[in-house]
CSV table of C-alpha atoms in Angstrom, one decimal:
chain,number,residue,atom,x,y,z
A,1,MET,CA,17.6,88.8,140.5
A,2,LYS,CA,14.8,91.1,139.5
A,3,GLU,CA,12.7,88.0,138.6
A,4,LEU,CA,13.2,86.8,142.1
A,5,ARG,CA,12.1,90.0,143.8
A,6,LEU,CA,9.0,90.0,141.6
A,7,ASN,CA,8.0,86.7,142.6
A,8,GLU,CA,8.5,87.5,146.2
A,9,ALA,CA,6.1,90.5,145.6
A,10,TRP,CA,3.6,88.2,144.1
A,11,THR,CA,3.9,85.9,147.0
A,12,ARG,CA,3.4,88.9,149.4
A,13,LEU,CA,0.4,90.2,147.5
A,14,ASP,CA,-1.3,86.7,147.5
A,15,GLU,CA,-0.8,86.4,151.3
A,16,VAL,CA,-2.3,90.0,151.6
A,17,CYS,CA,-5.2,88.9,149.5
A,18,LEU,CA,-5.6,85.7,151.5
A,19,LYS,CA,-5.6,87.3,154.7
A,20,LEU,CA,-8.0,90.3,153.3
A,21,TRP,CA,-10.3,87.4,152.1
A,22,LYS,CA,-10.6,86.2,155.7
A,23,GLU,CA,-11.3,89.7,157.1
A,24,ASP,CA,-13.2,91.5,154.2
A,25,ARG,CA,-14.3,89.6,151.3
A,26,GLN,CA,-15.5,92.5,149.4
A,27,SER,CA,-12.3,94.5,149.7
A,28,ALA,CA,-10.4,91.2,148.9
A,29,ALA,CA,-12.4,90.9,145.8
A,30,GLY,CA,-11.3,94.2,144.7
A,31,LEU,CA,-7.9,93.8,145.6
A,32,GLN,CA,-7.7,90.5,144.0
A,33,ALA,CA,-8.9,92.0,140.7
A,34,LEU,CA,-6.4,94.7,140.7
A,35,VAL,CA,-3.6,92.2,141.4
A,36,GLU,CA,-4.7,90.1,138.7
A,37,GLU,CA,-5.0,93.0,136.3
A,38,PHE,CA,-1.5,94.4,137.5
A,39,ARG,CA,0.0,90.7,137.0
A,40,ALA,CA,-1.4,90.6,133.5
A,41,ASP,CA,0.1,93.9,132.8
A,42,VAL,CA,3.3,92.6,134.1
A,43,ASP,CA,3.1,89.5,132.0
A,44,ARG,CA,2.4,91.5,128.9
A,45,ALA,CA,5.4,93.9,129.7
A,46,GLU,CA,7.7,90.9,130.3
A,47,LYS,CA,6.6,89.5,127.0
A,48,THR,CA,7.1,92.7,125.2
A,49,VAL,CA,10.5,93.1,126.7
A,50,ALA,CA,11.4,89.5,125.8
A,51,SER,CA,10.0,90.1,122.2
A,52,LEU,CA,12.2,93.4,122.2
A,53,ARG,CA,15.0,91.6,123.3
A,54,GLU,CA,14.6,88.8,120.7
A,55,GLY,CA,14.1,91.5,118.1
A,56,MET,CA,17.2,93.2,119.0
A,57,ALA,CA,19.2,90.1,119.1
A,58,GLN,CA,18.0,89.4,115.4
A,59,MET,CA,18.8,92.9,114.7
A,60,ARG,CA,22.1,92.8,116.0
A,61,VAL,CA,22.7,89.5,113.9
A,62,THR,CA,21.5,91.2,110.8
A,63,VAL,CA,23.4,94.5,111.6
A,64,GLU,CA,26.5,92.5,112.2
A,65,GLY,CA,26.0,90.5,109.0
A,66,GLU,CA,25.4,93.6,107.0
A,67,VAL,CA,28.5,95.2,108.8
A,68,GLN,CA,30.5,92.3,108.0
A,69,SER,CA,29.3,92.0,104.4
A,70,GLU,CA,30.1,95.7,104.0
A,71,ALA,CA,33.5,95.3,105.6
A,72,GLU,CA,34.4,92.3,103.2
A,73,ALA,CA,33.0,94.2,100.2
A,74,ARG,CA,35.0,97.2,101.2
A,75,ILE,CA,38.2,95.0,101.9
A,76,ALA,CA,37.7,93.2,98.5
A,77,THR,CA,37.3,96.6,96.8
A,78,LEU,CA,40.4,97.9,98.5
A,79,ARG,CA,42.3,94.7,97.6
A,80,ARG,CA,41.3,95.2,94.0
A,81,GLU,CA,42.2,98.8,93.9
A,82,LEU,CA,45.7,97.8,95.5
A,83,GLU,CA,46.2,94.9,93.0
A,84,ASP,CA,45.2,97.3,90.0
A,85,ALA,CA,47.6,99.9,91.6
A,86,GLY,CA,50.3,97.3,92.1
A,87,HIS,CA,49.8,96.1,88.5
A,88,LYS,CA,49.9,99.5,87.1
A,89,LYS,CA,53.1,100.3,89.2
A,90,LEU,CA,54.7,97.1,88.0
A,91,ALA,CA,53.9,97.8,84.4
A,92,ASP,CA,55.3,101.3,84.7
A,93,LEU,CA,58.4,100.0,86.3
A,94,GLU,CA,58.8,97.2,83.7
A,95,ASP,CA,58.2,99.9,80.9
A,96,ARG,CA,60.8,102.1,82.5
A,97,HIS,CA,63.1,99.2,82.8
A,98,LEU,CA,62.7,98.2,79.3
A,99,ARG,CA,63.4,101.7,78.0
A,100,ALA,CA,66.5,102.2,80.1
A,101,GLU,CA,67.6,98.6,79.1
A,102,ALA,CA,67.1,99.8,75.2
A,103,GLU,CA,68.9,103.1,75.8
A,104,LEU,CA,71.7,101.2,77.4
A,105,ASN,CA,71.8,98.6,74.5
A,106,SER,CA,71.8,101.7,72.0
A,107,GLN,CA,74.6,103.3,73.8
A,108,HIS,CA,76.5,100.0,74.0
A,109,ALA,CA,76.0,99.5,70.2
A,110,GLU,CA,77.0,103.0,69.6
A,111,ARG,CA,80.3,102.4,71.6
A,112,LEU,CA,81.0,99.2,69.8
A,113,GLN,CA,80.6,100.9,66.5
A,114,ALA,CA,83.0,103.7,67.5
A,115,PHE,CA,85.3,101.0,68.8
A,116,LEU,CA,85.2,99.0,65.4
A,117,LYS,CA,85.6,102.2,63.5
A,118,GLU,CA,88.7,103.1,65.6
A,119,LEU,CA,90.0,99.5,65.2
A,120,GLU,CA,89.7,99.7,61.3
A,121,GLU,CA,91.4,102.9,61.3
A,122,LYS,CA,94.4,101.6,63.6
A,123,GLU,CA,94.5,98.5,61.1
A,124,ARG,CA,94.8,100.8,58.2
A,125,ARG,CA,97.7,102.7,59.8
A,126,LEU,CA,99.3,99.4,60.9
A,127,GLU,CA,99.1,98.0,57.3
A,128,ALA,CA,100.4,101.2,55.9
A,129,GLY,CA,103.4,101.2,58.4
A,130,TRP,CA,104.1,97.7,57.8
A,131,LEU,CA,104.2,98.3,53.9
A,132,GLU,CA,106.6,101.2,54.4
A,133,ARG,CA,108.7,99.0,56.8
A,134,ARG,CA,108.6,96.2,54.3
A,135,ARG,CA,109.8,98.6,51.5
A,136,GLU,CA,112.6,99.9,53.7
A,137,LEU,CA,113.9,96.5,54.8
A,138,GLU,CA,113.8,95.2,51.1
A,139,ALA,CA,115.5,98.6,50.0
A,140,ASP,CA,118.1,97.9,52.7
A,141,TYR,CA,118.6,94.4,51.9
A,142,GLN,CA,119.1,94.9,48.3
A,143,SER,CA,121.5,97.9,49.1
A,144,ARG,CA,123.5,95.6,51.4
A,145,LEU,CA,123.6,92.9,48.7
A,146,ALA,CA,124.8,95.2,46.2
A,147,GLU,CA,127.3,96.9,48.4
A,148,GLN,CA,128.7,93.4,49.4
A,149,ALA,CA,128.7,92.2,45.7
A,150,GLN,CA,130.6,95.3,44.6
A,151,ALA,CA,133.1,95.1,47.4
A,152,GLN,CA,133.7,91.6,46.6
A,153,GLN,CA,134.1,92.2,42.9
A,154,ASP,CA,136.4,95.3,43.7
A,155,ARG,CA,138.5,93.3,46.1
A,156,ILE,CA,138.8,90.4,43.4
A,157,ALA,CA,139.8,92.9,40.8
A,158,GLU,CA,142.3,94.6,43.2
A,159,LEU,CA,143.9,91.2,44.0
A,160,ARG,CA,144.2,90.3,40.6
A,161,GLY,CA,145.7,93.5,39.6
A,162,GLU,CA,148.1,93.1,42.2
A,163,ALA,CA,148.8,89.5,40.9
A,164,LEU,CA,149.2,90.8,37.5
A,165,ARG,CA,151.6,93.6,38.4
A,166,LYS,CA,153.7,91.1,40.5
A,167,GLU,CA,153.7,88.5,37.8
A,168,GLY,CA,156.9,89.8,36.4
A,169,SER,CA,158.8,89.5,39.6
A,170,LEU,CA,161.1,86.7,40.6
A,171,SER,CA,159.7,83.2,40.6
A,172,ALA,CA,159.8,82.8,44.2
A,173,ALA,CA,158.0,85.9,44.8
A,174,GLN,CA,155.6,85.0,41.9
A,175,GLU,CA,155.1,81.7,43.6
A,176,ALA,CA,154.5,83.3,47.1
A,177,LEU,CA,152.3,85.8,45.3
A,178,ALA,CA,150.5,82.7,43.7
A,179,LYS,CA,150.0,81.2,47.1
A,180,GLU,CA,149.0,84.6,48.7
A,181,LEU,CA,146.5,85.1,45.8
A,182,GLU,CA,145.2,81.4,46.4
A,183,ALA,CA,144.8,82.2,50.1
A,184,LYS,CA,143.1,85.5,49.5
A,185,GLU,CA,140.8,83.9,47.0
A,186,ALA,CA,140.0,81.1,49.5
A,187,ARG,CA,139.3,83.9,52.0
A,188,LEU,CA,137.4,85.6,49.5
A,189,ALA,CA,135.4,82.5,48.7
A,190,GLU,CA,134.8,82.0,52.5
A,191,GLN,CA,133.6,85.7,52.8
A,192,GLU,CA,131.4,85.0,49.8
A,193,ALA,CA,129.9,82.1,51.5
A,194,GLN,CA,129.4,84.0,54.6
A,195,TYR,CA,127.7,87.0,52.5
A,196,GLN,CA,125.6,84.1,50.8
A,197,ALA,CA,124.8,82.6,54.3
A,198,ARG,CA,123.9,86.3,55.6
A,199,GLU,CA,121.8,86.8,52.5
A,200,GLU,CA,119.9,83.5,53.2
A,201,GLU,CA,119.4,84.6,56.8
A,202,LEU,CA,118.2,88.2,55.6
A,203,GLU,CA,115.6,86.3,53.3
A,204,ARG,CA,114.5,84.1,56.1
A,205,TYR,CA,114.2,87.2,58.4
A,206,ARG,CA,112.0,88.7,55.7
A,207,ARG,CA,109.8,85.6,55.3
A,208,ASP,CA,109.4,85.4,59.0
A,209,LEU,CA,108.4,89.1,59.2
A,210,GLU,CA,105.9,88.5,56.3
A,211,ALA,CA,104.3,85.3,58.1
A,212,ASP,CA,104.2,87.1,61.3
A,213,TRP,CA,102.3,90.0,59.5
A,214,GLN,CA,99.9,87.6,57.9
A,215,VAL,CA,99.3,86.0,61.4
A,216,LYS,CA,98.6,89.4,62.9
A,217,ARG,CA,96.3,90.4,59.9
A,218,GLN,CA,94.3,87.2,60.5
A,219,GLU,CA,94.0,87.9,64.2
A,220,LEU,CA,92.8,91.5,63.4
A,221,ASP,CA,90.4,90.0,60.9
A,222,GLU,CA,89.0,87.6,63.6
A,223,ILE,CA,88.7,90.4,66.0
A,224,LYS,CA,87.0,92.6,63.6
A,225,LYS,CA,84.5,89.6,62.5
A,226,LYS,CA,83.7,89.0,66.3
A,227,LEU,CA,83.3,92.8,67.0
A,228,GLN,CA,80.8,93.1,64.0
A,229,GLU,CA,78.8,89.8,65.2
A,230,GLU,CA,78.6,91.5,68.7
A,231,VAL,CA,77.4,94.9,67.1
A,232,VAL,CA,74.7,92.9,65.0
A,233,SER,CA,73.6,90.9,68.1
A,234,VAL,CA,73.3,94.1,70.2
A,235,VAL,CA,71.3,96.0,67.4
A,236,GLN,CA,68.9,92.9,67.0
A,237,GLN,CA,68.4,92.8,70.7
A,238,TYR,CA,67.9,96.6,70.8
A,239,LYS,CA,65.3,96.2,67.9
A,240,LYS,CA,63.5,93.4,69.8
A,241,GLY,CA,63.3,95.4,73.0
A,242,ALA,CA,62.1,98.4,71.2
């Protein structure tokens, strides 16, 4: 728009100069010289402005490039700082996690050792109780056998005594007594067989108790072994973690 107005101004000046050349050549020459000089000044000013604009454009590109470079460098620096801070924070978190895990493993190992110690103590008490119970059962078993044998012997002696006392009686009574004695001896034999069966049953019961104790003892040994292996494994993991 400004260039259009300037061209119109040059056109009017040229028209004025042309008109003046027709009327007053001397004045027209002076005016024409001034117009040409002014036109040269305007051309130089336009060239200067264009040069300044070009310089400003180049400067803008340069400044934008420098700003972009500085921004990228700053961004890269901030990223490195963030990465370094992140790595450091991650290392700190990992270190705290490892320490907490090591402490937890140590506590777990201590609890396992305490539990194993308590288990061993219970095992000793159980074994002592079983031995005491076994002695009591054996003593009771022997006592019952002795009582049964003594009762049987006493009864046989009593029956034989009665038979001997009645031996001088009438033959019928003696025969009846003999039959009674025979029947009683048969009953005694039957009772003796029952006592023997009871004795065998008690012996089987004793063997079953002993076998059951051996099984429980083996189970306790296996539990103890597994717990010891677990304690060793936890301690090794704790040493590796430390």
